[in-house]
PDB file of C-alpha atoms in Angstrom:
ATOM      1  CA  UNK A   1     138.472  59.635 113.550  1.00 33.00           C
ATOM      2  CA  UNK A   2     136.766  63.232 113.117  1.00 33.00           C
ATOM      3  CA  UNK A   3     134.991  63.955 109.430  1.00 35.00           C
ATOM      4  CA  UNK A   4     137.906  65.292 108.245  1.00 35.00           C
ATOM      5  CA  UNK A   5     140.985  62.434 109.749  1.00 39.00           C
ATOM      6  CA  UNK A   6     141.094  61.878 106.005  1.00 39.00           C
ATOM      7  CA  UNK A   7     139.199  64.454 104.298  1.00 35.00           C
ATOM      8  CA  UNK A   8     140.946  67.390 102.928  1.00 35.00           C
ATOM      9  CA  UNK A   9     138.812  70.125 101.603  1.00 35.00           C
ATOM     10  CA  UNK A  10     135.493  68.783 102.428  1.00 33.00           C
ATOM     11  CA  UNK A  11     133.352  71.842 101.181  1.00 32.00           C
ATOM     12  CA  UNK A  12     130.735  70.929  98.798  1.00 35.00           C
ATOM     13  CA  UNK A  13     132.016  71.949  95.409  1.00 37.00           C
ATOM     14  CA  UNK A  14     129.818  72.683  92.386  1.00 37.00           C
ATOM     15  CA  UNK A  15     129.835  71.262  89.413  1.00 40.00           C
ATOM     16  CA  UNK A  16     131.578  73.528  86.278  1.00 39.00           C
ATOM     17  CA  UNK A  17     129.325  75.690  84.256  1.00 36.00           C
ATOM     18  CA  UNK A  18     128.166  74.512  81.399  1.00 36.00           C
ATOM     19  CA  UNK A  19     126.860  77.613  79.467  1.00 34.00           C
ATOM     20  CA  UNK A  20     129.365  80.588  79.112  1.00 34.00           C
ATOM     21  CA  UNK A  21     126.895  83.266  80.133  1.00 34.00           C
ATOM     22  CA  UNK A  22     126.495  81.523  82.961  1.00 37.00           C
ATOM     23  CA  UNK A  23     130.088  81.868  83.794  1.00 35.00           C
ATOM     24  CA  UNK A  24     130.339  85.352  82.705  1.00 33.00           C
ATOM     25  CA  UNK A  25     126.953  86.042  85.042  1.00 35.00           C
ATOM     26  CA  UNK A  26     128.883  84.624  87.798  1.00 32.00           C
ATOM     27  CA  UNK A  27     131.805  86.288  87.848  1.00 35.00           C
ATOM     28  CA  UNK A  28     129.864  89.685  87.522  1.00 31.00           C
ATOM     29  CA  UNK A  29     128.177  88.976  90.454  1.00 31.00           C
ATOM     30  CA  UNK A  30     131.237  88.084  92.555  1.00 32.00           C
ATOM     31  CA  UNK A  31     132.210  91.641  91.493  1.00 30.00           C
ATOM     32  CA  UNK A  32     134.252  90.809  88.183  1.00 29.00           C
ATOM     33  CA  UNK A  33     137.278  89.134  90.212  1.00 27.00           C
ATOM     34  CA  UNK A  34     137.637  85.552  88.728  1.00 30.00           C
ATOM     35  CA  UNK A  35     139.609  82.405  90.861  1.00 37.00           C
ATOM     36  CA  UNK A  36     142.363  81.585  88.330  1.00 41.00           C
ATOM     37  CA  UNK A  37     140.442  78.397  87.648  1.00 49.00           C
ATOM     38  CA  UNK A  38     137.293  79.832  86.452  1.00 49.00           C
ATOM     39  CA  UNK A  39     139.351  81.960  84.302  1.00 43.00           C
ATOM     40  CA  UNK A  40     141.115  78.898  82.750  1.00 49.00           C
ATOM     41  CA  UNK A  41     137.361  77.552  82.544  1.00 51.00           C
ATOM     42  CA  UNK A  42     136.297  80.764  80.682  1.00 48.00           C
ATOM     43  CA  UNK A  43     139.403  80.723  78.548  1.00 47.00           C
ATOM     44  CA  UNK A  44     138.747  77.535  76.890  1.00 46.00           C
ATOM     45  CA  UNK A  45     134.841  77.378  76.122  1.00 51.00           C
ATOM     46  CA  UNK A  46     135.189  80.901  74.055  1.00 51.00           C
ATOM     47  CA  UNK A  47     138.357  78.786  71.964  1.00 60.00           C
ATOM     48  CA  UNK A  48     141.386  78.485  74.181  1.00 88.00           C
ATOM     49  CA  UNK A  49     143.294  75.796  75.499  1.00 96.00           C
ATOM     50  CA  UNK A  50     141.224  72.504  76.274  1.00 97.00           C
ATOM     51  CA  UNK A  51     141.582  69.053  76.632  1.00 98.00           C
ATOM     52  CA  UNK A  52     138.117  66.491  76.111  1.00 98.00           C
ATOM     53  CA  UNK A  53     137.943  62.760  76.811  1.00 98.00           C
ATOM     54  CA  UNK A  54     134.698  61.200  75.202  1.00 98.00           C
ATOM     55  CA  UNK A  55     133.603  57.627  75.972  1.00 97.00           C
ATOM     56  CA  UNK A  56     130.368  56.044  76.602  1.00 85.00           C
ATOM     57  CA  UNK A  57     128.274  58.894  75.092  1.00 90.00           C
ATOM     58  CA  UNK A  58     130.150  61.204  77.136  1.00 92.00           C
ATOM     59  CA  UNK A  59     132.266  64.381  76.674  1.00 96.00           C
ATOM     60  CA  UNK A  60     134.291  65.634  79.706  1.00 97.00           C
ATOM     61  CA  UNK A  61     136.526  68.804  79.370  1.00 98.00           C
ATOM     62  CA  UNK A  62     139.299  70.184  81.552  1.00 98.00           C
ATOM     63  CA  UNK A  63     142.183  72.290  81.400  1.00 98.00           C
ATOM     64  CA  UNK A  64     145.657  70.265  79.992  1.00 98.00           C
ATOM     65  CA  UNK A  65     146.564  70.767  83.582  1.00 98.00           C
ATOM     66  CA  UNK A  66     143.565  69.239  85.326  1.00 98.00           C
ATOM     67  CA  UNK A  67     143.661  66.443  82.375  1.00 98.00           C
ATOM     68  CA  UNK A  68     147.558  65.712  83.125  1.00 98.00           C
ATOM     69  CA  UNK A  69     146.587  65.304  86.927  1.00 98.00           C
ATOM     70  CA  UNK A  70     143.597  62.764  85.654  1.00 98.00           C
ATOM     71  CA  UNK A  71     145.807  60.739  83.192  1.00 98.00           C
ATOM     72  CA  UNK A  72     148.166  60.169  85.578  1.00 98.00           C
ATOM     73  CA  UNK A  73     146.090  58.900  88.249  1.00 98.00           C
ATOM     74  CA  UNK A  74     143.834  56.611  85.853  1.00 98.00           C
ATOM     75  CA  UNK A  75     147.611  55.293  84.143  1.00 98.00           C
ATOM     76  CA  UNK A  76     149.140  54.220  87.938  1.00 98.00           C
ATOM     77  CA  UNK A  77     145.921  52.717  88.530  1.00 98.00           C
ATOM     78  CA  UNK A  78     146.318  50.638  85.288  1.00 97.00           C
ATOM     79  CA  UNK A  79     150.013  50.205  86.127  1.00 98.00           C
ATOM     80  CA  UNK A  80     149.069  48.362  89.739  1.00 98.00           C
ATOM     81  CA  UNK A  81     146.766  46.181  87.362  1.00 97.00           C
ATOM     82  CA  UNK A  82     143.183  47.633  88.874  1.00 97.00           C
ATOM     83  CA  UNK A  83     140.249  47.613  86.716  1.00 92.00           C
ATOM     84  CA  UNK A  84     139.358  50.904  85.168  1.00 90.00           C
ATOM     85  CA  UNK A  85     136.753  51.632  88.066  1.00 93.00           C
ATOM     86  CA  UNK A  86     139.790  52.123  90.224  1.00 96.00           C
ATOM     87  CA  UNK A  87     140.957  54.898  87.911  1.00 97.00           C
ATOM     88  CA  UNK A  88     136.818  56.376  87.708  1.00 95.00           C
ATOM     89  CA  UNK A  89     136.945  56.633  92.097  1.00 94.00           C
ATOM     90  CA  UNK A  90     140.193  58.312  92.115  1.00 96.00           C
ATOM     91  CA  UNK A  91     139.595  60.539  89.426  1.00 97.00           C
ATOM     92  CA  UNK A  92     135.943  61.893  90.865  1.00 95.00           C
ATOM     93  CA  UNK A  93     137.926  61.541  94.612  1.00 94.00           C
ATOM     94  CA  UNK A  94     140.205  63.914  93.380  1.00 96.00           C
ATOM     95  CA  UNK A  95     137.879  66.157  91.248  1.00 96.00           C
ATOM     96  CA  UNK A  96     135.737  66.580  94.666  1.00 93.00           C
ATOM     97  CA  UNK A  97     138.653  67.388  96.603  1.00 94.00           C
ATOM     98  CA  UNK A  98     140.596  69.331  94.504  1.00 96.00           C
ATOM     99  CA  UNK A  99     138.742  69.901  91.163  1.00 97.00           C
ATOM    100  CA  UNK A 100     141.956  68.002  89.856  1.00 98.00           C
ATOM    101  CA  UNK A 101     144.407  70.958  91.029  1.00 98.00           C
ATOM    102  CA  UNK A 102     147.906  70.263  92.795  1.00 98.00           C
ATOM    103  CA  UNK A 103     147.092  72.161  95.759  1.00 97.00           C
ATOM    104  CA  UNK A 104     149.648  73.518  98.129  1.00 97.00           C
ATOM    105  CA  UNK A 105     146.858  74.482 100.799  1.00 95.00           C
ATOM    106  CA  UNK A 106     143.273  73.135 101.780  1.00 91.00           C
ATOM    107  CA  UNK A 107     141.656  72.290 104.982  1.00 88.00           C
ATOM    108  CA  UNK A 108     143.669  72.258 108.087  1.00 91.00           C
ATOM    109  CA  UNK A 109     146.916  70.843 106.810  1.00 94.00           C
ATOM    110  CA  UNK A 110     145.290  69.223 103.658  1.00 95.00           C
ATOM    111  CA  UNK A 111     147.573  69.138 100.718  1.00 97.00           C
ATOM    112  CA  UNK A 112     147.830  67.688  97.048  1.00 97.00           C
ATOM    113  CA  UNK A 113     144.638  66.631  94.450  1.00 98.00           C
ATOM    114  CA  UNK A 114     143.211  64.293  97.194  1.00 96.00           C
ATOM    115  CA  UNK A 115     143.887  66.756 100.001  1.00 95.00           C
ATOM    116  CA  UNK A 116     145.527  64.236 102.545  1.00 96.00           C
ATOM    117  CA  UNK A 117     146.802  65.255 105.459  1.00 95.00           C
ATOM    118  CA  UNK A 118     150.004  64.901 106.733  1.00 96.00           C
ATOM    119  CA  UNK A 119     149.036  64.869 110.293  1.00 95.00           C
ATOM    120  CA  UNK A 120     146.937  62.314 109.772  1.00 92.00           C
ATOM    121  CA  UNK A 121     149.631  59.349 108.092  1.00 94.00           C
ATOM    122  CA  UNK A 122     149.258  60.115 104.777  1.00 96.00           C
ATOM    123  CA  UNK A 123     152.823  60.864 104.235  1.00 97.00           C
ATOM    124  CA  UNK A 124     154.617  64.272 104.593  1.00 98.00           C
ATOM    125  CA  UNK A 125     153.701  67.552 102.681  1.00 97.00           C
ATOM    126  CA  UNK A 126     156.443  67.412 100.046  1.00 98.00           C
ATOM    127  CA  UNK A 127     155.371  63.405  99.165  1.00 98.00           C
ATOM    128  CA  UNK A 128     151.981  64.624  99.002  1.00 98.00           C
ATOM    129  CA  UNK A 129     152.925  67.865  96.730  1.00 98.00           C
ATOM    130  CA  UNK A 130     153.732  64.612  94.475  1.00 98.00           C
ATOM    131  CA  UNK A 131     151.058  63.737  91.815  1.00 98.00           C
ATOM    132  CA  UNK A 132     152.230  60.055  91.620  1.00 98.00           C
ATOM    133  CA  UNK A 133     153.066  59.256  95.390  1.00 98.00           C
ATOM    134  CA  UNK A 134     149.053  60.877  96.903  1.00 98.00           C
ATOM    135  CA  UNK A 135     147.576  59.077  93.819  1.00 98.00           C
ATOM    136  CA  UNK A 136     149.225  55.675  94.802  1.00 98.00           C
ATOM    137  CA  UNK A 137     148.473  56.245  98.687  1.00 97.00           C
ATOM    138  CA  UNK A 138     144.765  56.847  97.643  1.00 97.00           C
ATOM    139  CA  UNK A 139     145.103  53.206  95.719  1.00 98.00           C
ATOM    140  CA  UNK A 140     146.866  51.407  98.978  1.00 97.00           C
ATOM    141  CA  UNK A 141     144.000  52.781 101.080  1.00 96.00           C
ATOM    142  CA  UNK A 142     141.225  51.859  98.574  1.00 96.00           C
ATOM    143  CA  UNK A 143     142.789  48.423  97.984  1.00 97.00           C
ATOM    144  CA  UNK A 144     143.330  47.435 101.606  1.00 96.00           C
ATOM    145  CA  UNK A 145     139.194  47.786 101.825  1.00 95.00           C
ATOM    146  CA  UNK A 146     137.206  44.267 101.191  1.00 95.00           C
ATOM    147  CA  UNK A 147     134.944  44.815  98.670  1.00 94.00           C
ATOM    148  CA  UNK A 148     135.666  47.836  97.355  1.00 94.00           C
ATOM    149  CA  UNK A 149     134.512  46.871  94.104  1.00 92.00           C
ATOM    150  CA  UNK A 150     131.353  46.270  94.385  1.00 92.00           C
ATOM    151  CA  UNK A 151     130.729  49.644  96.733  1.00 92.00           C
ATOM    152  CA  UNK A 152     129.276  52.720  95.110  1.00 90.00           C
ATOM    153  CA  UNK A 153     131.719  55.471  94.637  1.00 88.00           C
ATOM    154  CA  UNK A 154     130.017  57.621  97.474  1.00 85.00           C
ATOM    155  CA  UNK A 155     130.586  54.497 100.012  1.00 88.00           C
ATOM    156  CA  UNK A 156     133.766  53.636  98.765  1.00 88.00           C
ATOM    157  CA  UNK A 157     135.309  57.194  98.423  1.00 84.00           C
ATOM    158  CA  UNK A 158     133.894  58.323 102.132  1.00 84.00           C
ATOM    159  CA  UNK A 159     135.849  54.938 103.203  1.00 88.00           C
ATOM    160  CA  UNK A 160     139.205  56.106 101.925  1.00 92.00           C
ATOM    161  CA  UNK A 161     138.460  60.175 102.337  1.00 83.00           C
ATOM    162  CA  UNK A 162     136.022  60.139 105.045  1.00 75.00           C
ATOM    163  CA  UNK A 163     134.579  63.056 103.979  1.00 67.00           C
ATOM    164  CA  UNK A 164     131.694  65.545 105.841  1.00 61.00           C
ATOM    165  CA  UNK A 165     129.790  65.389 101.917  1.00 66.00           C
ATOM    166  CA  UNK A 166     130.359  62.215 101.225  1.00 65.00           C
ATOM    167  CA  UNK A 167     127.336  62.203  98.627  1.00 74.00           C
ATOM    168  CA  UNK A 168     129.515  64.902  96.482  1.00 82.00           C
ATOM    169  CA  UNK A 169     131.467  62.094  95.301  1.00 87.00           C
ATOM    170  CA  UNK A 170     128.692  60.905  93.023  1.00 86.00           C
ATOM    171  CA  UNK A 171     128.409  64.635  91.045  1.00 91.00           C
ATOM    172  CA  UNK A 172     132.060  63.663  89.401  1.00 94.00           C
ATOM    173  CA  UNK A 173     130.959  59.352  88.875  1.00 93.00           C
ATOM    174  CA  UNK A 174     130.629  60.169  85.054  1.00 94.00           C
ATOM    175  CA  UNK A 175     133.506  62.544  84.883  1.00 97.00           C
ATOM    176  CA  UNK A 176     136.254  59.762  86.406  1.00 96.00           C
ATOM    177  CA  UNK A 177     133.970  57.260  84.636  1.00 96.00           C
ATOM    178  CA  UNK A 178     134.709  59.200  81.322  1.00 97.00           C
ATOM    179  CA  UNK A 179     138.285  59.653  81.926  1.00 98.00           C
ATOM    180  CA  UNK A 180     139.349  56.490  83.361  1.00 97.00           C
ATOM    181  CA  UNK A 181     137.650  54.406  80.222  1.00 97.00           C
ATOM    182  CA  UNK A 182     139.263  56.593  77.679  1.00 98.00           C
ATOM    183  CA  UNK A 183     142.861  56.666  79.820  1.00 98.00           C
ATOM    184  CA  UNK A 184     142.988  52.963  80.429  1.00 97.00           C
ATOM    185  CA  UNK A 185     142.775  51.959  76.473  1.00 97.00           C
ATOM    186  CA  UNK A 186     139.079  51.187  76.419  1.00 97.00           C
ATOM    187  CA  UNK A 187     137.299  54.091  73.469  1.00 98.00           C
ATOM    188  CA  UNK A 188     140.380  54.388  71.478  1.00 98.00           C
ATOM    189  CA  UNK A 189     140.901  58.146  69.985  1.00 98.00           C
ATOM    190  CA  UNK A 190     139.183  59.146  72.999  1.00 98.00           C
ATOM    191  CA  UNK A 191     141.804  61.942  74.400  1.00 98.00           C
ATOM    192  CA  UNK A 192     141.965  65.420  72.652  1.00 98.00           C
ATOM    193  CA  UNK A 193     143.620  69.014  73.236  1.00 98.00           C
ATOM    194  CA  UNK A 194     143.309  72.515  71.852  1.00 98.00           C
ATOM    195  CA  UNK A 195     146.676  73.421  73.142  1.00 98.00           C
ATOM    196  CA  UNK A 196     148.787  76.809  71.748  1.00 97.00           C
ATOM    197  CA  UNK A 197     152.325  76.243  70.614  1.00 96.00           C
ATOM    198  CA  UNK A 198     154.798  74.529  72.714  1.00 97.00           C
ATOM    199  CA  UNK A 199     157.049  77.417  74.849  1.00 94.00           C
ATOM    200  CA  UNK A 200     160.258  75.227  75.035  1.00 97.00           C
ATOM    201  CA  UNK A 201     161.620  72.072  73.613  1.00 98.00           C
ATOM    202  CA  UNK A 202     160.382  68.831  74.876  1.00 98.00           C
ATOM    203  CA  UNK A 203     162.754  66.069  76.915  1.00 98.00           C
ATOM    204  CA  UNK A 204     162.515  62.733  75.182  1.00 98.00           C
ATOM    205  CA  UNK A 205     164.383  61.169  78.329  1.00 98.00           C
ATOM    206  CA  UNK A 206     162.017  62.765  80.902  1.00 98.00           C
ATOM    207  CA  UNK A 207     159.340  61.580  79.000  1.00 98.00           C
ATOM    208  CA  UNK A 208     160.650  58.284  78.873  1.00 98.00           C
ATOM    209  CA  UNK A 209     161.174  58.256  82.794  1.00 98.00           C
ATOM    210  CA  UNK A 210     157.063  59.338  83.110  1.00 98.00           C
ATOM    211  CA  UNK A 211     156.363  56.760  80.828  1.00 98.00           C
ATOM    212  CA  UNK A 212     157.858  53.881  82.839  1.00 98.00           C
ATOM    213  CA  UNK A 213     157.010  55.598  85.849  1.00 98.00           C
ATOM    214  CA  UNK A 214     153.149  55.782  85.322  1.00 98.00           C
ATOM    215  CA  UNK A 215     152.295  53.316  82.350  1.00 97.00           C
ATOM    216  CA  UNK A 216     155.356  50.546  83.379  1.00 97.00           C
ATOM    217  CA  UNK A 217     156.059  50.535  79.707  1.00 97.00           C
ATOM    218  CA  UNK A 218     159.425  50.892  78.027  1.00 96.00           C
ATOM    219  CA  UNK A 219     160.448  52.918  75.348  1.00 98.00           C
ATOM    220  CA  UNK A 220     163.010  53.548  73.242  1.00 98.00           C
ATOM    221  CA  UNK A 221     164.131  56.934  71.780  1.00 98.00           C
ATOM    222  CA  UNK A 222     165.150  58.736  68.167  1.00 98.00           C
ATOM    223  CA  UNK A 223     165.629  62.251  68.263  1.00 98.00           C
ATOM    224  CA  UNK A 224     162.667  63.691  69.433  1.00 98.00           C
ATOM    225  CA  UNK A 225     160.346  61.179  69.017  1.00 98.00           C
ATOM    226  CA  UNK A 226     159.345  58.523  71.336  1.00 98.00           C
ATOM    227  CA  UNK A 227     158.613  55.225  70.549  1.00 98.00           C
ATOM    228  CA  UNK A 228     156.431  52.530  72.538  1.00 98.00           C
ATOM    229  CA  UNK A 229     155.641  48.999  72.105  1.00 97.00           C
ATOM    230  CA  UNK A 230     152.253  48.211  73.127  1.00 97.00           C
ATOM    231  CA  UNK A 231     151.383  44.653  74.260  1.00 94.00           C
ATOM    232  CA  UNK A 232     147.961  44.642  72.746  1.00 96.00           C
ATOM    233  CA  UNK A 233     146.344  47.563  70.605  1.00 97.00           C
ATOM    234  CA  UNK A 234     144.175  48.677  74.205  1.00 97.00           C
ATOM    235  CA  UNK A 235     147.454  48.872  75.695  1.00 97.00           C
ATOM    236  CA  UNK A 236     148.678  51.013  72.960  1.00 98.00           C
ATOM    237  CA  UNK A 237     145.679  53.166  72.939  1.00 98.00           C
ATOM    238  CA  UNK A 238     146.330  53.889  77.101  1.00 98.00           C
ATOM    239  CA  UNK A 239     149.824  55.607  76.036  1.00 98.00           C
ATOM    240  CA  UNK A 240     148.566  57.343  73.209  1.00 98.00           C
ATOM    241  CA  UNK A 241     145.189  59.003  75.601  1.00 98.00           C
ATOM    242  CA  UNK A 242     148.229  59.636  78.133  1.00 98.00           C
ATOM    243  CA  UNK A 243     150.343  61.328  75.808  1.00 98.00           C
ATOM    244  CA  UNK A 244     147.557  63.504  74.848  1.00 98.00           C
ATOM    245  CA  UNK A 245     146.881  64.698  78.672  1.00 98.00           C
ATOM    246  CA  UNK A 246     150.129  65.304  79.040  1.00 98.00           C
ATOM    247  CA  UNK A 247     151.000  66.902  75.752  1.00 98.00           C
ATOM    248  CA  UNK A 248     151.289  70.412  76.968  1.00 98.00           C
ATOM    249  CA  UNK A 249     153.339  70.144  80.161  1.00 98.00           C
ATOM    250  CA  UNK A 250     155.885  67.831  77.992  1.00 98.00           C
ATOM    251  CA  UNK A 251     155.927  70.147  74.718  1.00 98.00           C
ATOM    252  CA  UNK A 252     154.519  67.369  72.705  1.00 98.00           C
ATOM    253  CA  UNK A 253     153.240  67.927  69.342  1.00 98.00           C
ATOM    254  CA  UNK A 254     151.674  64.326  68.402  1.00 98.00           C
ATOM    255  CA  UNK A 255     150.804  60.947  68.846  1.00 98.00           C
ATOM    256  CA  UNK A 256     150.346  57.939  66.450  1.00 98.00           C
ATOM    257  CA  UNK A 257     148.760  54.765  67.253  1.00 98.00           C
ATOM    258  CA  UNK A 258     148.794  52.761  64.466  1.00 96.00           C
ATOM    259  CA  UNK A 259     146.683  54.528  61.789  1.00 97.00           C
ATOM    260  CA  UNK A 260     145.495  57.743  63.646  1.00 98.00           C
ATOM    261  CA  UNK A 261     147.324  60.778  64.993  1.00 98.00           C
ATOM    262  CA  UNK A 262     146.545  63.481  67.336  1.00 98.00           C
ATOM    263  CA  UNK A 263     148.272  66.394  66.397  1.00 98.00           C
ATOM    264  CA  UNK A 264     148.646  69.290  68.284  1.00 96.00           C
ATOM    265  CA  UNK A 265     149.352  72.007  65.026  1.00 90.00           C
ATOM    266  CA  UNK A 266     147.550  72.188  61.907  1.00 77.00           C
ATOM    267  CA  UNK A 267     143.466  70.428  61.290  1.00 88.00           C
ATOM    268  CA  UNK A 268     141.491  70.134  63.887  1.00 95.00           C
ATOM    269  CA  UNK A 269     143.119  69.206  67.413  1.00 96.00           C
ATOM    270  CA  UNK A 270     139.805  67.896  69.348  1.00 97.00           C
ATOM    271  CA  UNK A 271     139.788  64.850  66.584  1.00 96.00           C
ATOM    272  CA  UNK A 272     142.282  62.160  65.576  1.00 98.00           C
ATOM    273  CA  UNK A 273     143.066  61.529  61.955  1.00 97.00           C
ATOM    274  CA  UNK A 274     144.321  59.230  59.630  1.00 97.00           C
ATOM    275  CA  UNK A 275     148.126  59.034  59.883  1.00 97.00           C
ATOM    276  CA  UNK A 276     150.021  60.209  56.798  1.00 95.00           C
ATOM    277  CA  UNK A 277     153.094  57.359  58.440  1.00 96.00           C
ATOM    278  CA  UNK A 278     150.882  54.821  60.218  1.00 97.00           C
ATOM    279  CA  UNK A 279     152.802  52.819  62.803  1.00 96.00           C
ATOM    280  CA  UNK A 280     152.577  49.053  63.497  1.00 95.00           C
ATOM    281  CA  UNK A 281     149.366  47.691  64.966  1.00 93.00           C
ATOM    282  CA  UNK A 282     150.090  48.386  68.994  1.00 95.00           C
ATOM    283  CA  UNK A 283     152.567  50.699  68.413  1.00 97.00           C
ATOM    284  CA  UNK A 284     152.531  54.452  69.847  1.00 98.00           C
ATOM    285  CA  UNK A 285     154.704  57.155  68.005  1.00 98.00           C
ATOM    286  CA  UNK A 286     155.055  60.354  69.842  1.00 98.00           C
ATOM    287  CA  UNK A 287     157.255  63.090  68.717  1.00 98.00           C
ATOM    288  CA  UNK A 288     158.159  66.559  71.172  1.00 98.00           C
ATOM    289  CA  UNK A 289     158.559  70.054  70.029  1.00 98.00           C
ATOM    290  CA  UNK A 290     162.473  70.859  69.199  1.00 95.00           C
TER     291      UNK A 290
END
């Protein structure tokens, strides 16, 4: 196997910016013409759309797009009954590789947020184009891998990735670290989005199908809300940071779990608050745009 047999991009990337005028600086130096994720990046540090997940005395931010990609692959991981460090390598695999983007391009024929190669086994471009079917082929590889466990995330992501950088891995640790605590049910209230105002009515039945799809769990449907039955409050807590991420690409407007709500009009959307119609303890409520 070469350095890249599993490797997709394998080009060093850089951490975000943290400071806006360091952004701004940047792109005037690459001659005012921004990549459309630095713009995105831009967009929501001066008040636009945003999505945070703070645990363990840490705030991570994305776009709601990278944030879907991340809730999904912490949720399968949860789904396949991994500990949340599963979820924390995937989700700083996948920032390295991708910075948590779909990709339809990459190195050589390297495709998707892990950029796997078809060439190389992974599966074929259009299954790899496929959020959940790359994210579960990066959990068969890592899983087939004694001792994966107990490996640091720059040994145990090179394994699956074999990447040229493999010490990249470890700039994203906290970031998946962040995510995949919050996403798998562990600092409830954890998941929040600045999002503007849905564009199109949301599909309770689609949702439904991503719900059993990614989280196993069932739910049951009243006009446009969403109901799940948790089977512990952690459990419930796991929908409701998944519902969050996924908020804007399913026209959601908010999520109860048991006293608090997210809501994505009206107060302050990067905070949950007490729920004027609390739901049962381990109960999630989520109700779509019309």
């Amino acid at each position: 196997m070469t350095e890249h047999d599993r490797a997709g991009d394998a080009r060093p990337r850089s951490p975000w910016p943290r400071v806006v005028a360091g952004v701004v600086a940047l792109g005037l130096v690459a001659g005012g013409t921004w990549a459309w994720t630095e713009r995105d990046r831009l967009r929501f540090l001066v008040g636009g759309e945003e999505c945070r997940a703070t645990a363990l005395g840490e705030d991570v931010s994305f776009t709601p797009d990278q944030m879907n990609h991340a809730s999904t692959i912490v949720a399968l991981g949860m789904r396949r009954d991994l500990p949340a460090r599963a979820g924390s390598i995937a989700v700083a695999t996948a920032i390295q590789e991708s910075k948590l983007r779909n990709l339809t391009y990459g190195d050589r024929d390297s495709v998707g947020l892990f950029q796997q190669r078809p060439s190389q086994g992974w599966g074929s471009v259009e299954q790899l184009q496929d959020p959940v079917y790359a994210t579960n082929a990066f959990y068969d590889e890592l899983t087939a891998i004694d001792g994966w466990q107990d490996m640091r995330v720059t040994e145990i992501a090179q394994r699956v990735q074999r990447s040229a950088y493999p010490e990249a891995y470890a700039d994203h640790e906290h970031e998946g670290r962040t995510i995949a605590s919050v996403v798998a049910g562990h600092s409830p209230a954890g998941m929040a989005c600045r999002l503007d105002a849905p564009s199109e009515p949301g599909r309770p039945d689609l949702l439904v199908a991503a719900l059993r799809e990614q989280t196993g769990q069932r739910a049951s449907i009243s006009g446009d809300t969403v109901e799940v039955t948790a089977s512990d409050e952690r459990h419930a807590w796991a929908v409701g940071a998944w519902a969050v991420a996924q908020a804007e690409a399913r026209s959601i407007t908010s999520v109860t779990v048991g006293g608090r709500t997210w809501s994505r009009g009206g107060g302050d959307p990067m905070s949950w608050a007490d729920a004027d119609d609390p739901a049962p303890s381990g109960r999630v409520v989520i109700t779509l745009h019309r």
